[in-house]
Amino acid sequence: MTVFSRATYTAAIIVFMGLLASCATAPLPRAPSSPPPVADTPRPVDGTSLPPARMQGKSRWVAVPWSELPGFENDALFEAWNAWLKSCERPGPVFAPLCGEVRRLSIASADEQRVWMMSRLQPYRVETPQGAAEGLLTSYYEPVFKASRQSGKGYTVPLYQLPTGMASRKPWYTRQDIDTLPQAQAALRDREIAFMADPIDVLMLHIQGSGRLNLTEADGSQRTVRVAFAGSNEQPYRSVNQWLLEQGVTKINPWPDATKAWAAQNPQRLPQLLWSNPRYIFFREEALSEQDAFYGPRGAQGVPLTPGRSIAVDRGSIPYGTPVWLASRGPAADLQKLVIAQDTGSAIVGAVRADYFAGTGSEAGVLAARINQPLRLWALWPK
């Protein structure tokens, strides 16, 4: 987001595996022109002249020497180059002139890539407009679930395509309405993509905004497909985890096991739990080739996400396609690496804020659930 939006794991993923957001995709915006300069040019610390600070939407960018970027000399840059090449499939006007060089350097050594970056890009420390340089890193992933093309044999919870004629950006029926109102159900008739067994797993898929299905077809054959974010009902997102806390539930982690255990003990209240979040996500089915399987779903930039090298950002702070140096240290991970801003999410708001795409499957989910730690960011902008 990322997806919701990518919806899209986010600020509360550590307590509810992403229930504060989704990283689902959003429409591709026009890439902004170079941010206008503002006063307060930092004093160079390495004897070279640095550009003035810039205002970039919701953030303030302060030019710094490359020596400020922790771990820059040690990163395996070729891993990030795959993500950068993906961004070059849909570059904005700021980075498009560099894409030919980025492609040629895809087989270069890390040292050669590093020298090129230092010659062509200027690092800017990302701050809030008030000057705060530390923010929050969370993480999200692409879940994998079993599903059936037909309803029955325990698979009864539908995943829907967008309703026909649904107006974009206008609020539609809430989650409770979709479950209970005949007119909402009539609008979704024959729009089922597949059916899953557990409504809490469906809720998780809605929050992530995309996922993979190990799908049993009507003839009994099996295949793996991706379901990607196609739209939402444009209702506000509400944290189911917060609702549980308000009900006096003290054990809410790990997700989803603790929540499923609560639902098993309180089956009559399961609809209340689900309806506490009125937002509802619609999907589209995508074939999954062998090459596609290496990457995650498409982010808001419109390109596939690269595990460990794509982040979701506030697009009002960092434009899509921007290479970013990320530094975050916590109990879950010590990260000092090049990443690319390729996605967004409804809870990814603010200047120094990012959602780290951990990858696909349960291991990525475990990592994503644990990441909730301090963050610093440097945007790498063409000179």
Short mmCIF file of C-alpha atoms in Angstrom, two decimals:
data_model
loop_
_atom_site.label_atom_id
_atom_site.label_comp_id
_atom_site.label_asym_id
_atom_site.label_seq_id
_atom_site.Cartn_x
_atom_site.Cartn_y
_atom_site.Cartn_z
CA MET A 1 0.00 0.00 0.00
CA THR A 2 1.91 -0.79 1.69
CA VAL A 3 -1.56 -2.10 -0.47
CA PHE A 4 -4.95 -1.17 1.70
CA SER A 5 -4.27 0.21 1.09
CA ARG A 6 -2.02 -2.16 -0.56
CA ALA A 7 -6.27 -2.80 2.64
CA THR A 8 -2.19 -2.74 3.41
CA TYR A 9 1.65 -4.97 8.15
CA THR A 10 1.78 -1.42 9.59
CA ALA A 11 2.12 0.55 12.83
CA ALA A 12 0.11 -1.92 14.81
CA ILE A 13 1.28 -5.06 13.02
CA ILE A 14 3.23 -6.00 16.12
CA VAL A 15 0.01 -6.16 18.12
CA PHE A 16 -2.37 -7.31 15.47
CA MET A 17 -0.31 -8.35 12.50
CA GLY A 18 -1.08 -5.24 10.54
CA LEU A 19 -4.57 -4.36 11.72
CA LEU A 20 -3.74 -0.68 11.71
CA ALA A 21 -3.13 -0.75 8.02
CA SER A 22 -2.74 -2.35 4.84
CA CYS A 23 -0.23 -1.89 2.18
CA ALA A 24 -2.53 -2.15 -0.78
CA THR A 25 -1.93 -0.28 -3.93
CA ALA A 26 -3.09 3.19 -4.89
CA PRO A 27 -3.31 4.99 -8.26
CA LEU A 28 0.06 6.06 -9.71
CA PRO A 29 0.52 9.79 -9.11
CA ARG A 30 2.49 12.18 -11.24
CA ALA A 31 6.04 12.27 -10.00
CA PRO A 32 6.77 15.68 -8.49
CA SER A 33 9.31 18.08 -9.80
CA SER A 34 12.43 18.73 -7.75
CA PRO A 35 11.42 20.10 -4.33
CA PRO A 36 11.85 23.86 -3.98
CA PRO A 37 14.78 25.04 -1.88
CA VAL A 38 14.27 26.67 1.49
CA ALA A 39 16.60 28.45 3.84
CA ASP A 40 19.12 26.82 6.18
CA THR A 41 21.94 25.24 4.23
CA PRO A 42 23.85 22.80 6.46
CA ARG A 43 27.56 23.38 6.91
CA PRO A 44 29.55 20.73 5.00
CA VAL A 45 31.46 18.39 7.26
CA ASP A 46 33.74 16.92 4.60
CA GLY A 47 34.88 20.07 2.88
CA THR A 48 32.48 19.86 -0.04
CA SER A 49 29.58 22.16 -0.83
CA LEU A 50 26.14 20.81 0.01
CA PRO A 51 22.82 21.93 -1.48
CA PRO A 52 20.31 23.82 0.65
CA ALA A 53 17.61 22.06 2.60
CA ARG A 54 14.37 21.37 0.73
CA MET A 55 10.72 21.10 1.64
CA GLN A 56 9.20 17.95 0.13
CA GLY A 57 5.49 17.96 0.89
CA LYS A 58 5.12 16.79 4.47
CA SER A 59 8.86 16.48 5.07
CA ARG A 60 12.03 18.51 5.21
CA TRP A 61 15.09 17.17 3.42
CA VAL A 62 18.53 18.20 4.69
CA ALA A 63 21.53 17.53 2.44
CA VAL A 64 24.28 15.52 4.13
CA PRO A 65 27.59 13.92 3.11
CA TRP A 66 27.58 10.24 2.21
CA SER A 67 29.58 9.55 5.36
CA GLU A 68 26.42 10.17 7.42
CA LEU A 69 24.71 7.06 6.01
CA PRO A 70 25.36 4.20 8.46
CA GLY A 71 26.58 1.00 6.82
CA PHE A 72 26.74 2.46 3.32
CA GLU A 73 30.09 0.80 2.61
CA ASN A 74 28.83 -2.65 3.59
CA ASP A 75 25.47 -3.12 1.87
CA ALA A 76 25.04 -5.77 -0.84
CA LEU A 77 23.71 -3.21 -3.30
CA PHE A 78 22.99 -5.74 -6.06
CA GLU A 79 20.04 -6.98 -4.00
CA ALA A 80 18.50 -3.51 -4.12
CA TRP A 81 19.32 -3.16 -7.81
CA ASN A 82 16.56 -5.68 -8.62
CA ALA A 83 14.05 -3.36 -6.94
CA TRP A 84 15.52 -0.33 -8.70
CA LEU A 85 15.22 -2.06 -12.07
CA LYS A 86 11.55 -2.70 -11.31
CA SER A 87 11.04 1.01 -10.56
CA CYS A 88 12.59 1.79 -13.92
CA GLU A 89 9.70 -0.04 -15.56
CA ARG A 90 7.50 2.89 -14.46
CA PRO A 91 9.84 5.75 -13.62
CA GLY A 92 8.77 9.29 -12.93
CA PRO A 93 10.41 12.19 -14.80
CA VAL A 94 12.97 12.81 -12.03
CA PHE A 95 14.52 9.34 -12.15
CA ALA A 96 13.79 8.33 -15.76
CA PRO A 97 17.02 9.93 -17.07
CA LEU A 98 19.06 7.66 -14.77
CA CYS A 99 17.39 4.39 -15.71
CA GLY A 100 19.70 3.60 -18.64
CA GLU A 101 22.68 3.80 -16.31
CA VAL A 102 20.87 1.82 -13.63
CA ARG A 103 20.27 -0.98 -16.14
CA ARG A 104 23.89 -0.99 -17.32
CA LEU A 105 25.08 -1.20 -13.70
CA SER A 106 22.91 -4.21 -12.92
CA ILE A 107 25.91 -6.50 -13.54
CA ALA A 108 28.47 -4.17 -11.96
CA SER A 109 30.18 -4.82 -8.65
CA ALA A 110 28.86 -3.29 -5.44
CA ASP A 111 31.86 -0.97 -5.36
CA GLU A 112 31.12 0.26 -8.88
CA GLN A 113 27.48 0.77 -7.99
CA ARG A 114 28.50 2.69 -4.87
CA VAL A 115 30.84 5.00 -6.80
CA TRP A 116 28.10 5.68 -9.36
CA MET A 117 25.55 6.50 -6.65
CA MET A 118 27.95 8.95 -5.01
CA SER A 119 28.62 10.67 -8.34
CA ARG A 120 24.97 10.91 -9.47
CA LEU A 121 22.91 11.22 -6.29
CA GLN A 122 22.79 13.52 -3.28
CA PRO A 123 21.66 12.09 0.08
CA TYR A 124 19.11 14.10 2.05
CA ARG A 125 18.24 13.29 5.64
CA VAL A 126 14.43 13.09 5.87
CA GLU A 127 12.98 15.04 8.77
CA THR A 128 9.62 16.30 9.90
CA PRO A 129 8.98 19.98 9.14
CA GLN A 130 9.87 20.59 12.81
CA GLY A 131 13.26 18.91 12.40
CA ALA A 132 12.71 15.48 14.00
CA ALA A 133 14.83 12.88 12.20
CA GLU A 134 13.64 9.71 13.97
CA GLY A 135 10.40 7.94 13.17
CA LEU A 136 8.84 4.47 13.06
CA LEU A 137 9.49 1.35 10.99
CA THR A 138 6.91 -1.41 10.76
CA SER A 139 6.65 -4.28 8.31
CA TYR A 140 4.18 -6.14 6.13
CA TYR A 141 4.19 -9.28 4.03
CA GLU A 142 2.24 -11.33 1.51
CA PRO A 143 0.28 -14.11 3.24
CA VAL A 144 -0.49 -17.50 1.70
CA PHE A 145 -3.80 -19.27 2.34
CA LYS A 146 -5.69 -22.32 1.18
CA ALA A 147 -8.85 -21.59 -0.79
CA SER A 148 -11.47 -23.23 -2.96
CA ARG A 149 -13.01 -22.04 -6.20
CA GLN A 150 -16.38 -23.31 -5.02
CA SER A 151 -18.18 -22.82 -1.73
CA GLY A 152 -18.49 -25.89 0.47
CA LYS A 153 -16.48 -28.46 2.43
CA GLY A 154 -15.57 -25.85 5.02
CA TYR A 155 -14.71 -23.10 2.51
CA THR A 156 -17.55 -20.62 2.90
CA VAL A 157 -16.04 -17.12 3.33
CA PRO A 158 -15.90 -15.33 -0.04
CA LEU A 159 -13.28 -13.10 -1.57
CA TYR A 160 -14.97 -10.66 -3.93
CA GLN A 161 -14.12 -8.77 -7.07
CA LEU A 162 -15.19 -5.14 -7.23
CA PRO A 163 -18.95 -4.80 -7.53
CA THR A 164 -20.18 -3.82 -10.96
CA GLY A 165 -20.80 -0.10 -11.26
CA MET A 166 -19.21 0.80 -7.94
CA ALA A 167 -18.27 4.48 -7.93
CA SER A 168 -14.62 5.14 -7.19
CA ARG A 169 -13.74 7.03 -4.01
CA LYS A 170 -17.33 7.08 -2.76
CA PRO A 171 -18.26 5.24 0.46
CA TRP A 172 -20.04 1.96 -0.16
CA TYR A 173 -21.67 -0.53 2.23
CA THR A 174 -19.78 -1.30 5.45
CA ARG A 175 -18.45 -4.73 6.34
CA GLN A 176 -21.55 -5.34 8.46
CA ASP A 177 -23.82 -4.21 5.62
CA ILE A 178 -22.09 -6.59 3.21
CA ASP A 179 -22.71 -9.48 5.61
CA THR A 180 -26.33 -8.63 6.42
CA LEU A 181 -28.08 -6.41 3.86
CA PRO A 182 -29.81 -8.14 0.92
CA GLN A 183 -29.09 -5.21 -1.41
CA ALA A 184 -25.36 -5.37 -0.68
CA GLN A 185 -25.32 -9.12 -1.17
CA ALA A 186 -27.24 -8.76 -4.43
CA ALA A 187 -24.61 -6.32 -5.71
CA LEU A 188 -21.92 -8.94 -5.02
CA ARG A 189 -23.73 -11.93 -6.45
CA ASP A 190 -21.51 -13.89 -8.86
CA ARG A 191 -18.52 -11.66 -8.00
CA GLU A 192 -16.81 -14.34 -5.89
CA ILE A 193 -13.20 -15.13 -6.80
CA ALA A 194 -12.76 -17.95 -4.29
CA PHE A 195 -13.74 -19.05 -0.81
CA MET A 196 -11.63 -19.39 2.34
CA ALA A 197 -12.30 -21.30 5.53
CA ASP A 198 -11.58 -18.81 8.32
CA PRO A 199 -13.09 -15.29 8.49
CA ILE A 200 -10.14 -14.06 10.56
CA ASP A 201 -7.74 -15.17 7.82
CA VAL A 202 -9.92 -13.29 5.35
CA LEU A 203 -9.70 -10.23 7.56
CA MET A 204 -5.90 -10.55 7.57
CA LEU A 205 -5.91 -10.76 3.79
CA HIS A 206 -8.05 -7.63 3.67
CA ILE A 207 -5.57 -5.83 5.91
CA GLN A 208 -2.55 -6.87 3.85
CA GLY A 209 -4.37 -5.96 0.65
CA SER A 210 -2.99 -8.90 -1.33
CA GLY A 211 -1.88 -12.49 -0.94
CA ARG A 212 -1.45 -15.86 -2.57
CA LEU A 213 -4.01 -18.62 -2.66
CA ASN A 214 -3.26 -22.32 -2.89
CA LEU A 215 -6.44 -22.83 -4.81
CA THR A 216 -8.48 -25.99 -5.39
CA GLU A 217 -10.38 -25.69 -8.65
CA ALA A 218 -13.83 -27.10 -9.31
CA ASP A 219 -12.34 -30.16 -11.05
CA GLY A 220 -10.09 -30.90 -8.06
CA SER A 221 -6.89 -29.59 -9.64
CA GLN A 222 -4.71 -27.24 -7.66
CA ARG A 223 -2.71 -24.15 -8.52
CA THR A 224 -1.35 -21.04 -6.88
CA VAL A 225 -2.70 -17.62 -7.81
CA ARG A 226 -2.30 -14.13 -6.45
CA VAL A 227 -5.19 -11.95 -5.35
CA ALA A 228 -4.27 -8.27 -5.57
CA PHE A 229 -5.94 -5.16 -4.25
CA ALA A 230 -8.62 -3.88 -6.63
CA GLY A 231 -10.41 -1.35 -4.43
CA SER A 232 -12.16 -0.79 -1.14
CA ASN A 233 -15.55 0.29 0.11
CA GLU A 234 -13.91 3.61 1.15
CA GLN A 235 -15.09 3.20 4.72
CA PRO A 236 -12.73 4.19 7.57
CA TYR A 237 -10.30 1.61 8.89
CA ARG A 238 -10.73 0.62 12.54
CA SER A 239 -8.38 -1.57 14.54
CA VAL A 240 -9.94 -4.86 15.56
CA ASN A 241 -7.11 -5.19 18.04
CA GLN A 242 -8.17 -1.95 19.70
CA TRP A 243 -11.72 -3.23 19.84
CA LEU A 244 -10.54 -6.35 21.66
CA LEU A 245 -8.65 -4.24 24.18
CA GLU A 246 -11.81 -2.21 24.78
CA GLN A 247 -13.64 -5.47 25.50
CA GLY A 248 -11.17 -6.21 28.27
CA VAL A 249 -9.19 -8.84 26.35
CA THR A 250 -5.62 -8.89 27.69
CA LYS A 251 -4.03 -11.56 25.49
CA ILE A 252 -4.09 -10.36 21.89
CA ASN A 253 -0.73 -11.68 20.70
CA PRO A 254 0.47 -13.54 18.81
CA TRP A 255 -1.79 -12.75 15.91
CA PRO A 256 -3.75 -14.51 14.64
CA ASP A 257 -3.57 -17.36 17.15
CA ALA A 258 -4.71 -15.36 20.19
CA THR A 259 -7.57 -13.79 18.24
CA LYS A 260 -8.69 -17.14 16.87
CA ALA A 261 -8.58 -18.58 20.38
CA TRP A 262 -10.78 -15.73 21.62
CA ALA A 263 -13.20 -16.25 18.73
CA ALA A 264 -13.41 -19.98 19.51
CA GLN A 265 -14.32 -19.14 23.10
CA ASN A 266 -16.78 -16.42 22.06
CA PRO A 267 -18.32 -17.61 18.78
CA GLN A 268 -21.45 -15.52 19.27
CA ARG A 269 -19.30 -12.37 19.31
CA LEU A 270 -17.24 -13.12 16.22
CA PRO A 271 -19.46 -10.96 13.96
CA GLN A 272 -18.99 -8.02 16.37
CA LEU A 273 -15.23 -8.45 16.16
CA LEU A 274 -15.26 -8.49 12.36
CA TRP A 275 -17.74 -5.64 12.03
CA SER A 276 -15.72 -3.40 14.32
CA ASN A 277 -13.64 -2.68 11.22
CA PRO A 278 -16.04 -1.29 8.58
CA ARG A 279 -13.45 -1.23 5.78
CA TYR A 280 -13.78 -3.99 3.19
CA ILE A 281 -11.34 -4.89 0.41
CA PHE A 282 -12.07 -6.19 -3.09
CA PHE A 283 -9.55 -8.16 -5.13
CA ARG A 284 -8.56 -9.15 -8.62
CA GLU A 285 -7.04 -12.50 -9.48
CA GLU A 286 -3.63 -12.61 -11.14
CA ALA A 287 -1.78 -15.54 -12.64
CA LEU A 288 1.52 -16.32 -10.93
CA SER A 289 4.41 -17.21 -13.22
CA GLU A 290 7.71 -18.61 -11.98
CA GLN A 291 9.30 -15.18 -12.31
CA ASP A 292 6.37 -13.46 -10.59
CA ALA A 293 6.73 -15.85 -7.66
CA PHE A 294 10.09 -14.29 -6.73
CA TYR A 295 8.50 -10.87 -6.25
CA GLY A 296 5.65 -9.64 -4.11
CA PRO A 297 2.46 -7.97 -5.31
CA ARG A 298 2.50 -4.71 -7.20
CA GLY A 299 2.85 -1.70 -4.96
CA ALA A 300 1.39 1.75 -5.37
CA GLN A 301 4.08 2.67 -7.91
CA GLY A 302 2.67 -0.07 -10.12
CA VAL A 303 5.70 -2.37 -9.99
CA PRO A 304 6.23 -5.68 -8.13
CA LEU A 305 7.68 -5.40 -4.65
CA THR A 306 11.09 -6.90 -3.89
CA PRO A 307 11.41 -8.72 -0.54
CA GLY A 308 13.68 -6.85 1.82
CA ARG A 309 14.24 -4.00 -0.63
CA SER A 310 10.85 -2.33 -1.11
CA ILE A 311 9.20 -0.01 1.39
CA ALA A 312 5.85 1.69 1.68
CA VAL A 313 6.05 5.41 2.46
CA ASP A 314 3.87 8.47 2.78
CA ARG A 315 3.86 9.62 -0.83
CA GLY A 316 3.44 13.17 0.44
CA SER A 317 6.91 12.88 1.97
CA ILE A 318 8.90 10.64 -0.39
CA PRO A 319 7.92 10.23 -4.07
CA TYR A 320 7.48 6.74 -5.50
CA GLY A 321 10.59 5.37 -7.14
CA THR A 322 12.98 7.22 -4.85
CA PRO A 323 15.99 5.20 -3.64
CA VAL A 324 16.18 5.54 0.14
CA TRP A 325 18.86 4.66 2.67
CA LEU A 326 17.16 3.02 5.64
CA ALA A 327 18.63 2.60 9.13
CA SER A 328 16.68 0.88 11.89
CA ARG A 329 17.90 -1.05 14.90
CA GLY A 330 15.66 -3.04 17.21
CA PRO A 331 15.11 -6.48 18.72
CA ALA A 332 13.66 -7.81 15.47
CA ALA A 333 16.29 -6.62 13.00
CA ASP A 334 19.33 -4.42 12.50
CA LEU A 335 18.80 -2.84 9.09
CA GLN A 336 21.21 -0.54 7.25
CA LYS A 337 20.44 -0.85 3.58
CA LEU A 338 19.32 0.61 0.27
CA VAL A 339 15.58 0.29 -0.36
CA ILE A 340 13.20 1.77 -2.93
CA ALA A 341 9.97 3.64 -2.13
CA GLN A 342 7.39 1.66 -4.13
CA ASP A 343 4.23 1.40 -2.06
CA THR A 344 2.00 3.17 0.44
CA GLY A 345 -0.57 2.33 3.10
CA SER A 346 -3.36 4.00 5.01
CA ALA A 347 -1.37 3.97 8.27
CA ILE A 348 1.92 5.02 6.68
CA VAL A 349 1.63 8.70 7.43
CA GLY A 350 4.33 11.25 8.16
CA ALA A 351 7.83 12.18 7.11
CA VAL A 352 9.98 9.54 8.80
CA ARG A 353 7.65 6.58 8.43
CA ALA A 354 8.06 3.37 6.45
CA ASP A 355 6.62 -0.11 6.13
CA TYR A 356 9.22 -2.73 5.20
CA PHE A 357 8.15 -5.46 2.76
CA ALA A 358 9.40 -8.66 4.38
CA GLY A 359 8.40 -11.08 1.60
CA THR A 360 5.92 -13.93 1.16
CA GLY A 361 4.78 -16.72 3.46
CA SER A 362 4.88 -17.60 7.12
CA GLU A 363 8.56 -16.83 7.79
CA ALA A 364 8.13 -13.35 6.34
CA GLY A 365 5.01 -13.00 8.45
CA VAL A 366 6.91 -13.81 11.63
CA LEU A 367 9.52 -11.18 10.82
CA ALA A 368 6.92 -8.61 9.85
CA ALA A 369 5.06 -9.17 13.12
CA ARG A 370 8.16 -8.37 15.15
CA ILE A 371 9.37 -5.22 13.41
CA ASN A 372 8.19 -2.13 15.26
CA GLN A 373 11.25 -0.02 15.91
CA PRO A 374 12.97 3.38 15.48
CA LEU A 375 13.75 4.55 11.98
CA ARG A 376 15.93 7.04 10.12
CA LEU A 377 15.70 7.69 6.38
CA TRP A 378 17.84 9.40 3.74
CA ALA A 379 16.32 10.15 0.32
CA LEU A 380 18.83 9.80 -2.53
CA TRP A 381 17.94 12.45 -5.12
CA PRO A 382 19.58 13.16 -8.48
CA LYS A 383 22.15 15.95 -8.40
#
